[in-house]
CSV table of C-alpha atoms and ligand atoms in Angstrom, one decimal:
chain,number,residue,atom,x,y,z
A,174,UNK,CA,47.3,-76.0,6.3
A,175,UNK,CA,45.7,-76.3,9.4
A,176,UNK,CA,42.3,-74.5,9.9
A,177,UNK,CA,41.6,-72.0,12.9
A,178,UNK,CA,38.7,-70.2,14.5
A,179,UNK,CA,38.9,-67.0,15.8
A,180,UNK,CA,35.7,-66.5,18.4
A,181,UNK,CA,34.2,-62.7,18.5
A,182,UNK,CA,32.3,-62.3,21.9
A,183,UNK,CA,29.7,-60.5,21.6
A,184,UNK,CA,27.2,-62.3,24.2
A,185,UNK,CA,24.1,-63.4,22.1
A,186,UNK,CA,25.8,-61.7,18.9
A,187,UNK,CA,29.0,-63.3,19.3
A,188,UNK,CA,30.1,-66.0,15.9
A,189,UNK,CA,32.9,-68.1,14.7
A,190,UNK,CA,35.2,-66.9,11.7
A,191,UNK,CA,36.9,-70.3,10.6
A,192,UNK,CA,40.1,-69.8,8.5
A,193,UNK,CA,41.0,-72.8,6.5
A,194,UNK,CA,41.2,-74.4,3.0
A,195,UNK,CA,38.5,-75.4,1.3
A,196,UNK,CA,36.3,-74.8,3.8
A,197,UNK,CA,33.2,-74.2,0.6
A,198,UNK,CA,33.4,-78.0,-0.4
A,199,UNK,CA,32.8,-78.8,3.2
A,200,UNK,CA,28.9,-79.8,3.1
A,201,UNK,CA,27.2,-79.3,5.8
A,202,UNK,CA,29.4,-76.8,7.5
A,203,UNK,CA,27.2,-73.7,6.1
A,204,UNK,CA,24.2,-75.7,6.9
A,205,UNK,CA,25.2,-75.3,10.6
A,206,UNK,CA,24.5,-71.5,10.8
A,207,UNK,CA,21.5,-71.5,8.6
A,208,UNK,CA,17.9,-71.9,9.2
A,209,UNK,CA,15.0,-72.4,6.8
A,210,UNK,CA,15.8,-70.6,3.5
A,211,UNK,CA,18.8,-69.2,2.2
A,212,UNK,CA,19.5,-66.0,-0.5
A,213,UNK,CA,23.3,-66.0,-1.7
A,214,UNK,CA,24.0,-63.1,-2.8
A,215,UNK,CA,27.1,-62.4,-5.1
A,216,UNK,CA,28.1,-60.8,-8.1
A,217,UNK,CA,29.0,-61.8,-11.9
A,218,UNK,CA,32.5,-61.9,-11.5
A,219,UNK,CA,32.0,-64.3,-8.4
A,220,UNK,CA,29.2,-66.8,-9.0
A,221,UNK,CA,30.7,-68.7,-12.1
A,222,UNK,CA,33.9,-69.5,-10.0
A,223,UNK,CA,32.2,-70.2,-6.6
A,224,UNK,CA,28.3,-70.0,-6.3
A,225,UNK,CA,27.8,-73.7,-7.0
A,226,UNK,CA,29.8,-74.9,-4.6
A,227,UNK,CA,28.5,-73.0,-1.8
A,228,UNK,CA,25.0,-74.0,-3.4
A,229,UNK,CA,25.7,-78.0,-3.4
A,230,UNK,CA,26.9,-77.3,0.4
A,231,UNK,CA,24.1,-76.3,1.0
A,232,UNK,CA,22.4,-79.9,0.6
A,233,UNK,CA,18.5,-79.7,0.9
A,234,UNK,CA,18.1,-76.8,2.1
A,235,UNK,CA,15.8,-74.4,-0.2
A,236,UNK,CA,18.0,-71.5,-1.7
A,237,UNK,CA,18.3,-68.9,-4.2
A,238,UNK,CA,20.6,-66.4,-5.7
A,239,UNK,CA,20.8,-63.2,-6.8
A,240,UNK,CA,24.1,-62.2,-8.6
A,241,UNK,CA,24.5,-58.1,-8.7
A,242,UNK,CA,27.0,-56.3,-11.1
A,243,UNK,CA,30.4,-56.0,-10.0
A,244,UNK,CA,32.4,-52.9,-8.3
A,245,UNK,CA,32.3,-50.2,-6.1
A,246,UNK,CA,30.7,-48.0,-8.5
A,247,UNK,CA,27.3,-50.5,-7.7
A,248,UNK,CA,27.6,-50.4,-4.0
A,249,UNK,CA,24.4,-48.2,-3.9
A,250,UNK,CA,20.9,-48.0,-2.8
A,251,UNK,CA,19.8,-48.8,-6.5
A,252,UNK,CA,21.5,-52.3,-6.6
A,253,UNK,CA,20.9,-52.8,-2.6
A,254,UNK,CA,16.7,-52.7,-4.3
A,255,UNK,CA,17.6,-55.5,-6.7
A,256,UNK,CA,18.6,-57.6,-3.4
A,257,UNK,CA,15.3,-56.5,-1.8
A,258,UNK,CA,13.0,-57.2,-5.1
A,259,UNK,CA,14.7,-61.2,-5.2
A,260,UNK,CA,14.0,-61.3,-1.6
A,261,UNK,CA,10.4,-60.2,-2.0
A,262,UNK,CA,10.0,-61.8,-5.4
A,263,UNK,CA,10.9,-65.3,-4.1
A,264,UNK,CA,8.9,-64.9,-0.9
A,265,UNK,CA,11.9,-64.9,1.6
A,266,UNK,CA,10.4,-64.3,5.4
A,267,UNK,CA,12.3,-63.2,8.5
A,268,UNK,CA,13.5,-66.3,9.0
A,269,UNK,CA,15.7,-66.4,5.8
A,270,UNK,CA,19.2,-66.3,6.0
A,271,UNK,CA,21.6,-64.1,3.3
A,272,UNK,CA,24.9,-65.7,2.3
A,273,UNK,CA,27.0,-62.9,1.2
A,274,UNK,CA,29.6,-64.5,-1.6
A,275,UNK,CA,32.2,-62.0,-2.9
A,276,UNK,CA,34.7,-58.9,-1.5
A,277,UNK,CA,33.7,-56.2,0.5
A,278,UNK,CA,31.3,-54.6,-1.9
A,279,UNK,CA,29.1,-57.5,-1.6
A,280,UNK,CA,29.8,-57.7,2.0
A,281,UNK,CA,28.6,-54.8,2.9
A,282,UNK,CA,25.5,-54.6,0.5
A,283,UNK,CA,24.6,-58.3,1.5
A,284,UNK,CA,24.8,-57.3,5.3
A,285,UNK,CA,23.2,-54.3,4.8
A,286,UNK,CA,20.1,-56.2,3.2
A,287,UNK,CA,20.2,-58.4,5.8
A,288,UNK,CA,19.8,-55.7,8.8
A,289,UNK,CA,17.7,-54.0,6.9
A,290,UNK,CA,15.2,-56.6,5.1
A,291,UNK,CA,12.1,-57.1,7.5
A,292,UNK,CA,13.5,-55.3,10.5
A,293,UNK,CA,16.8,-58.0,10.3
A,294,UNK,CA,17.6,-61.7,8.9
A,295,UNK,CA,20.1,-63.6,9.8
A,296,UNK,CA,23.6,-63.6,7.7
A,297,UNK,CA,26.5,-64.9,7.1
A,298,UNK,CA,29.6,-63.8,5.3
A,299,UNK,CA,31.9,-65.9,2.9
A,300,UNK,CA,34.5,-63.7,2.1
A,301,UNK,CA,36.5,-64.2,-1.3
A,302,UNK,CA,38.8,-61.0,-0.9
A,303,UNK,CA,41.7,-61.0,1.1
A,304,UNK,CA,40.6,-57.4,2.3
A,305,UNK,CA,37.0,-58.8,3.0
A,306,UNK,CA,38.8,-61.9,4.9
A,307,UNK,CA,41.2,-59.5,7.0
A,308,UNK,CA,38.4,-56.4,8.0
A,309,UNK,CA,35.2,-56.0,6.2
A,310,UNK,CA,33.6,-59.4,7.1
A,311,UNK,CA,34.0,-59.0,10.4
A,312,UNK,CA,32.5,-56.8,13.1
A,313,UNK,CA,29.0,-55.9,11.4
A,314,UNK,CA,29.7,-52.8,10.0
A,315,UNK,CA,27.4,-53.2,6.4
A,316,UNK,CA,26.7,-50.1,4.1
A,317,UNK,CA,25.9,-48.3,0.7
A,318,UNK,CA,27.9,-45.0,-0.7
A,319,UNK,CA,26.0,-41.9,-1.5
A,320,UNK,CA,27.6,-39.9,-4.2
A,321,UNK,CA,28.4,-37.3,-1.6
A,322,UNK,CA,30.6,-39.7,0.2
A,323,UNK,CA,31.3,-43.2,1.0
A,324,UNK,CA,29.5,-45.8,3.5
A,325,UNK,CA,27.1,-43.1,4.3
A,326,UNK,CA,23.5,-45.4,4.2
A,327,UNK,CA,24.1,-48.3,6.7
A,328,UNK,CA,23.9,-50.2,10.1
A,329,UNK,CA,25.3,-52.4,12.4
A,330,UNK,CA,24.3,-56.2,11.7
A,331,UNK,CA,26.6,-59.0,13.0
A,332,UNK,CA,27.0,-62.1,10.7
A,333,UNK,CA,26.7,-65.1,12.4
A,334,UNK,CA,29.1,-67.0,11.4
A,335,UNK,CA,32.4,-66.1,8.9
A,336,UNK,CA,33.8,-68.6,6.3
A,337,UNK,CA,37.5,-67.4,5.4
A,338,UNK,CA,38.1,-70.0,2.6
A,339,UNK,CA,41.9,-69.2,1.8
A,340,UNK,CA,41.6,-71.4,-1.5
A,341,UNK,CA,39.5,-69.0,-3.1
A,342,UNK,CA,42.2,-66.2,-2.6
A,343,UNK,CA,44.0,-68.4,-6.0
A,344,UNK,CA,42.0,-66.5,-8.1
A,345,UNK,CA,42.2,-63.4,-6.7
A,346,UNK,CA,44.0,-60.8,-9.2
A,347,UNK,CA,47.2,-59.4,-7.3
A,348,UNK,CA,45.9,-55.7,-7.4
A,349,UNK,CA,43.3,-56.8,-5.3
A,350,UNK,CA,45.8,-59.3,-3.3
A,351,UNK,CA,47.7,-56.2,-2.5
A,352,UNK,CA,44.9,-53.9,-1.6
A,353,UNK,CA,44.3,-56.4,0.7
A,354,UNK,CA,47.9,-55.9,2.6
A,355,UNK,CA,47.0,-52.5,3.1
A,356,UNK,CA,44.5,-53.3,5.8
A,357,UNK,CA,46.7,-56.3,7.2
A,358,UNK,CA,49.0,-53.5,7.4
A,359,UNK,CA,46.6,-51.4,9.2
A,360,UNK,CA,46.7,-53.7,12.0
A,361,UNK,CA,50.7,-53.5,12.5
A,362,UNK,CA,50.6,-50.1,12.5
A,363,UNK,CA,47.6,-49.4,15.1
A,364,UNK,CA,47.7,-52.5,17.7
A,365,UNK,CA,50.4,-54.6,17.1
A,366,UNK,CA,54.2,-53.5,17.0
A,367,UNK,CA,55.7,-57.7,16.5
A,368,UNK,CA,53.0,-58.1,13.4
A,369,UNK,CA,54.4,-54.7,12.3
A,370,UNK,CA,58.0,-56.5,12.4
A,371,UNK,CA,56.7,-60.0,11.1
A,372,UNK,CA,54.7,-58.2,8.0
A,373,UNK,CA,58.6,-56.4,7.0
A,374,UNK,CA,60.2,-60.0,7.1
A,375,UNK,CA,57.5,-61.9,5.4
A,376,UNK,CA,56.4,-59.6,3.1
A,377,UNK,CA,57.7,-61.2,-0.2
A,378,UNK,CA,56.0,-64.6,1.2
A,379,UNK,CA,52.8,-63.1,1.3
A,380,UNK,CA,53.5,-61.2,-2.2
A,381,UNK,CA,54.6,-64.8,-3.6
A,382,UNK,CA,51.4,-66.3,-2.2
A,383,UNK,CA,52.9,-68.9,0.2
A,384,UNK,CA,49.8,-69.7,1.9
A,385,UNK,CA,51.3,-70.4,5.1
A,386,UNK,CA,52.0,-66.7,5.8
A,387,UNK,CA,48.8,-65.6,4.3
A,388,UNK,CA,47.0,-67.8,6.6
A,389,UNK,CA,49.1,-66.3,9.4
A,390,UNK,CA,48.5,-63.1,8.3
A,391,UNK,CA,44.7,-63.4,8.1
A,392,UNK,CA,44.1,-64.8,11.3
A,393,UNK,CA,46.4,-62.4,13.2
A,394,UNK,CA,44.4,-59.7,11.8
A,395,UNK,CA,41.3,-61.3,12.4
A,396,UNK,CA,42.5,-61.9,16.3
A,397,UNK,CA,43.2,-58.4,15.9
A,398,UNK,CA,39.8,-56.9,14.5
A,399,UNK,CA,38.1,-59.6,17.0
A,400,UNK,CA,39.5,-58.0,20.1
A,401,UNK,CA,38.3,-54.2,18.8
A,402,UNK,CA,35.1,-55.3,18.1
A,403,UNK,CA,34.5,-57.0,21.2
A,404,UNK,CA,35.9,-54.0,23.4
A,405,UNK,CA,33.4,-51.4,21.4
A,406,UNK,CA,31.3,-52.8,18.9
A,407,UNK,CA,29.3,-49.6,18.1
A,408,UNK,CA,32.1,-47.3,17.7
A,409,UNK,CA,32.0,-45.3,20.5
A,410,UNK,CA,35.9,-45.3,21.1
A,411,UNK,CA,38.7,-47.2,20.3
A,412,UNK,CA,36.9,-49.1,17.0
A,413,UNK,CA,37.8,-45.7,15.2
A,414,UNK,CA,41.4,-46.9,15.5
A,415,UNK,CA,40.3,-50.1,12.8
A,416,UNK,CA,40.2,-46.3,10.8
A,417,UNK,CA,43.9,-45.6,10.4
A,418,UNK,CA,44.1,-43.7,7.3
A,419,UNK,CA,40.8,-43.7,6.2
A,420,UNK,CA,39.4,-40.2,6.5
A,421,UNK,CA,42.3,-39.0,3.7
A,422,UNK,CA,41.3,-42.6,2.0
A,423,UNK,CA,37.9,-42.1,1.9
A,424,UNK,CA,38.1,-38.8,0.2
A,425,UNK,CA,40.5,-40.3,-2.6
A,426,UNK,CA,37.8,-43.2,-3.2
A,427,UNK,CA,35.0,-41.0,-3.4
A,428,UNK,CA,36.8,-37.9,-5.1
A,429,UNK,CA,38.6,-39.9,-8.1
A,430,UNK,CA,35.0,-41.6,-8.1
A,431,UNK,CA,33.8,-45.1,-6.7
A,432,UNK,CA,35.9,-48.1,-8.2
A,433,UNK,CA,38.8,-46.0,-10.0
A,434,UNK,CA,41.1,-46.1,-6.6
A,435,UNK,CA,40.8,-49.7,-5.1
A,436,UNK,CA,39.9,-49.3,-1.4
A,437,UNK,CA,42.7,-50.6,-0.1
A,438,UNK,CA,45.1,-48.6,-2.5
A,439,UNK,CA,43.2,-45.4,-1.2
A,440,UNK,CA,44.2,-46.5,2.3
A,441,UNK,CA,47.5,-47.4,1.8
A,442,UNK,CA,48.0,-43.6,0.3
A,443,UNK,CA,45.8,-42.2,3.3
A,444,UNK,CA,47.7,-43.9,5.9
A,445,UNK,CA,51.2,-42.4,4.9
A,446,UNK,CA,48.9,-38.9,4.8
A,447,UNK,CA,47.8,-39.8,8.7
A,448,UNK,CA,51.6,-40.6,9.5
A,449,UNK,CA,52.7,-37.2,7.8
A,450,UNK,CA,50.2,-35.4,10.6
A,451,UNK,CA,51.1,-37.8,13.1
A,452,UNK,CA,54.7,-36.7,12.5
A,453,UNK,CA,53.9,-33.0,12.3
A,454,UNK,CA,52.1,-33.0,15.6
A,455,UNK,CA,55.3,-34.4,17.3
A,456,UNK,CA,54.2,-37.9,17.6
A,457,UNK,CA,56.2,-39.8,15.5
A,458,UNK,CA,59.7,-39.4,14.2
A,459,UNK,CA,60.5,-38.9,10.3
A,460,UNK,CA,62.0,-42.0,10.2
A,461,UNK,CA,58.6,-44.1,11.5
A,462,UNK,CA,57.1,-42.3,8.3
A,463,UNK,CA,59.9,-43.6,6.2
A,464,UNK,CA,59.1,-47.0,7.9
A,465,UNK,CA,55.7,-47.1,7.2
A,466,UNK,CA,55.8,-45.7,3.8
A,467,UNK,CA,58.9,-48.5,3.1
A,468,UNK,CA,56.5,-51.6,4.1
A,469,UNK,CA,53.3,-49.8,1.7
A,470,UNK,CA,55.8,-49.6,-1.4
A,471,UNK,CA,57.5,-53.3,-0.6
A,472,UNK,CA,53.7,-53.9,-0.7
A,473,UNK,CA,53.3,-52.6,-4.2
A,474,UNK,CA,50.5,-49.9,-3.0
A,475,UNK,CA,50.6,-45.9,-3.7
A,476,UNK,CA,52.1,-43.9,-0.7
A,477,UNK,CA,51.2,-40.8,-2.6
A,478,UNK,CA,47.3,-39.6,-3.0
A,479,UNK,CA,46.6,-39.3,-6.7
A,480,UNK,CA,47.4,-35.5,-8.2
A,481,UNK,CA,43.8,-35.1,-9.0
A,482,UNK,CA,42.8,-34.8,-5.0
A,483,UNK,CA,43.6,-31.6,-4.1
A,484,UNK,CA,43.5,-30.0,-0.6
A,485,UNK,CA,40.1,-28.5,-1.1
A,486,UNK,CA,38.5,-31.7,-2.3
A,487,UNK,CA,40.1,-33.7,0.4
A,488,UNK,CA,38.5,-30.9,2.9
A,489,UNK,CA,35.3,-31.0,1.3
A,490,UNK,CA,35.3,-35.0,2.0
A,491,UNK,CA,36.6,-35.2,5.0
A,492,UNK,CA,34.5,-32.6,6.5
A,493,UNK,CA,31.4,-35.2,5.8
A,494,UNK,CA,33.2,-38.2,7.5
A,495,UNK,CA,31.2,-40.2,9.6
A,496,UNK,CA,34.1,-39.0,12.3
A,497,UNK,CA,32.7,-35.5,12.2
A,498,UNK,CA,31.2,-35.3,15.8
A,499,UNK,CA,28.9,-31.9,16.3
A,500,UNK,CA,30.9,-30.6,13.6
A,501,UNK,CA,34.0,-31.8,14.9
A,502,UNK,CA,37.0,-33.5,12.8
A,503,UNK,CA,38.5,-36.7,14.4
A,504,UNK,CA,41.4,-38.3,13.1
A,505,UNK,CA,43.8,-41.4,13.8
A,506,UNK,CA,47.0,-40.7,14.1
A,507,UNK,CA,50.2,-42.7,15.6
A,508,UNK,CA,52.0,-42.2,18.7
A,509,UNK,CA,54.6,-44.9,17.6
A,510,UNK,CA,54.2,-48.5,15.7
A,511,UNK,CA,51.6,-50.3,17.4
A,512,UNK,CA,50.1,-47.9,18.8
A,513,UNK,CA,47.4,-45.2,17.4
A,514,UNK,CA,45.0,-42.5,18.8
A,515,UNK,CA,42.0,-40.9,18.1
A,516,UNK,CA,42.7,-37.1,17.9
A,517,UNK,CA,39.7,-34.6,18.1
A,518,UNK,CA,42.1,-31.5,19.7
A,519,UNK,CA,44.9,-31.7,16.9
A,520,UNK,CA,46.0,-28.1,15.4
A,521,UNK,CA,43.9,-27.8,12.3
A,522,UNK,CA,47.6,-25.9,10.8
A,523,UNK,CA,48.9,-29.4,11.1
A,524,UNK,CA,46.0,-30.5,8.9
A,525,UNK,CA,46.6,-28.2,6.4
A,526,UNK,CA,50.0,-28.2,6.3
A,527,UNK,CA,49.8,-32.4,5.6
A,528,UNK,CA,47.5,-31.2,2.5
A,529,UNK,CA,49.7,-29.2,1.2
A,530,UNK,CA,52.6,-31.0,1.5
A,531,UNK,CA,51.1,-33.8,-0.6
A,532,UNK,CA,49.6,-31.0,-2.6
A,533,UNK,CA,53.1,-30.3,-3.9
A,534,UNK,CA,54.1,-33.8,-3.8
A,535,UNK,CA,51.5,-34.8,-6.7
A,536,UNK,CA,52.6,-31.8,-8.7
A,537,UNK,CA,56.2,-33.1,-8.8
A,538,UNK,CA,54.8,-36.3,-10.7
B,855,LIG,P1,35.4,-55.9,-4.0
B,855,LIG,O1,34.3,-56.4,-3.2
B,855,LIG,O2,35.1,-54.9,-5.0
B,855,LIG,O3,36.2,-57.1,-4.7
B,855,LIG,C1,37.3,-56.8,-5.5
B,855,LIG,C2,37.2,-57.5,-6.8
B,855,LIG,O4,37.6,-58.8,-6.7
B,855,LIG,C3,35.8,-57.5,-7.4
B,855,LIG,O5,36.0,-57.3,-8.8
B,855,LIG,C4,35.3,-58.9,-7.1
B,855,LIG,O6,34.3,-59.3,-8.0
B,855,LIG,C5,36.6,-59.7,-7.3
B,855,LIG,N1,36.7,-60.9,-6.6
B,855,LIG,C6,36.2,-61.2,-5.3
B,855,LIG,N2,36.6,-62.4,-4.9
B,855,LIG,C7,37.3,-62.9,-5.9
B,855,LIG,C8,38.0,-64.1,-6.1
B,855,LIG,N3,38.1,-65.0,-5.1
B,855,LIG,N4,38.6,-64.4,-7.3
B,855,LIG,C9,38.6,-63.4,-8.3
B,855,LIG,N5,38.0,-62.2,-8.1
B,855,LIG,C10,37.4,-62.0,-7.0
B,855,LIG,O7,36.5,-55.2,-3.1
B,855,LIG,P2,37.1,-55.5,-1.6
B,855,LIG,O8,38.5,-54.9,-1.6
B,855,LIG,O9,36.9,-56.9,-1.3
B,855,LIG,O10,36.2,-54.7,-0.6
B,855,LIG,C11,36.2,-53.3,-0.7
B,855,LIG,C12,34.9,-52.8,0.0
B,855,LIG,O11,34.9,-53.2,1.3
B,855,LIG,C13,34.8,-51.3,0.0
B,855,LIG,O12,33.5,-51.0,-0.4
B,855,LIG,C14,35.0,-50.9,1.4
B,855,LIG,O13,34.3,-49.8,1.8
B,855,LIG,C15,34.5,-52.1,2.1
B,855,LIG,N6,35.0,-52.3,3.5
B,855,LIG,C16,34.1,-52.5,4.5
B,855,LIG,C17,34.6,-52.7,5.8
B,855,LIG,C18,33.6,-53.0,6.9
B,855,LIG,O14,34.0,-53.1,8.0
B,855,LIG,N7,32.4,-53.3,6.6
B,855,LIG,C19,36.0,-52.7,6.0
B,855,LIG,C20,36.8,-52.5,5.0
B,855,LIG,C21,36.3,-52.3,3.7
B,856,LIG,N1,36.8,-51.2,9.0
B,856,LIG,C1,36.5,-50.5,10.1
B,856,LIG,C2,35.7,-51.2,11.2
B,856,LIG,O1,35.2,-52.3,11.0
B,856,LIG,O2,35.4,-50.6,12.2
């Protein structure tokens, strides 16, 4: 396979994210984005398969580790501490660097430590997810959960540099595999119409593994992510869009509590609830539902929100969204494959009448 790089401009921010195979082996590439001393940070599921090759790449250069518990359920300010104390303990300075190893959990913990830690190190992420590879490694966005709702502790802090090592994905379990489709998915349905198509053909490649279309797949999406970023790194427009589904999602993660729903499974489910609205506000015919919902299932991810979320809990979530402007609701929805909008005037009815609708869906189970 041939490796890529996918530039993000950002001016002085802007950073690499190389796509290849066995880019961890490859000594000295790390060491080009470091400085003086380097924290990995990973967790105990992680470090026996890959911290000691990241370690020998990085040659000489003094490092440590710290290797957290794994799972959503630890993305919190507790564990962010035991990042900070290995930081302090060892005597890291602002001229450190954090290596985050692992999925999104660790992604977003390590980045967070890293914006966070003496007003701001330097980081960079080696994602071993194929969600963290597609979305959470890039564009900066790092984070902790609150028990009242997900993400809710964080910043902005650009990595400088990404490492998307497709060989580690071999020992990725294929829950997590698929949870990672749901966000390549994403893409399709909010920017890009042909990806949309290609994802329908070549979605039993990418189920069988055949690393020619998940290498496709990654760096189309990173392509994809890149450009958002780039047009509106702090969110103040169209980077909502990268949240297609995730107002209903977020609610499911943090109502059936941190680590029970996978992220991307949560997604998947809240992205046919975001169709369903974007249907019943005229946007989108019934059968782009059916389309969407068709892909998510050949996917092997839930299209229904589990019976347990109820409309009042998904209210009471998605009420405390970071979308909530001045106490005002904004949600994606699409105006046809490809294509998706951020909606702050939509008829709350709509809303409701999505809720209940899956409501009564989940009773029929
Ligand atoms: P995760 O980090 O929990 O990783 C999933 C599981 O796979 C974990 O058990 C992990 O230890 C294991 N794992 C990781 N790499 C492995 C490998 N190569 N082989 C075997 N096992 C491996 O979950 P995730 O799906 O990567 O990330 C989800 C998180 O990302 C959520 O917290 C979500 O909020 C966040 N996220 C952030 C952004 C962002 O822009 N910052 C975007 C999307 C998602
Ligand atoms: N995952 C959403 C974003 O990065 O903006």
């Amino acid at each position: 396979m041939t490796s890529h790089t996918v530039e993000i401009n950002l001016g002085s921010r802007s950073y690499p994210i190389l796509i290849g195979e066995n880019l961890l082996e490859q000594a000295g590439l790390i060491n080009t984005h470091t400085s003086s001393k380097v924290m990995v940070v990973t967790n105990e599921t992680v470090a026996p398969l890959y911290l000691q090759k990241v370690l020998d790449a990085l040659g000489n250069t003094p490092k440590s580790s710290v290797v957290l518990p794994d799972g959503e359920a630890f993305k919190n300010l507790e564990t962010l501490d035991t990042i900070y104390d290995g930081l302090l303990r060892e005597g890291f300075d602002r001229g450190c660097t954090i290596i985050a190893l692992g999925g999104g959990v660790i992604g977003d913990m390590a980045g967070f430590a890293a914006a966070s830690y003496q007003r701001g190190v330097r980081f960079i992420q080696i994602p071993t997810t194929l969600l963290a590879q597609v979305d959470s490694s890039v564009g900066g966005k790092t984070a902790v959960n609150h028990p009242l709702g997900k993400n809710m502790i964080g910043a902005f802090h650009q990595p400088v540099a990404v490492y998307a090592d497709m060989s580690v994905l071999g020992t990725l379990p294929d829950r997590e595999f698929k949870a990672g489709l749901a966000e390549i998915i994403k893409y399709g349905f909010i920017i890009d119409k042909t990806f949309f198509g290609w994802l329908e053909k070549n979605i039993g490649e990418l189920l069988a593994r055949n690393s020619s279309a998940i290498a496709q797949a990654v760096k189309r999406s990173c392509e994809i992510k890149a450009d958002v970023v780039a047009a509106d790194e702090f969110e103040r427009g169209q980077r909502a869009l990268l949240n297609f589904g995730h107002t209903f999602g977020h609610a499911i993660e943090a109502g059936m509590g941190y680590g029970n729903w996978l992220h991307g499974e949560a997604i998947s489910a809240g992205m046919v609830m975001a169709l369903d609205m974007s249907h019943r506000c005229g946007l989108i015919d019934q059968s782009v539902c059916r389309r969407g919902s068709d892909l998510l299932a050949a996917a092997g991810l839930p299209v229904l929100p589990p019976p347990q979320i109820n409309k009042s809990t998904f209210l009471q979530y998605m009420l405390r969204d970071k979308k909530v402007i001045d106490g005002s609701l904004r949600l994606i929805l699409l105006d046809s494959i490809g294509q998706a909008i951020v909606s702050d005037n939509f008829d709350p009815e709509m809303l409701h009448a999505t809720l209940e609708h899956f409501d009564a869906q989940a009773a029929d189970i």
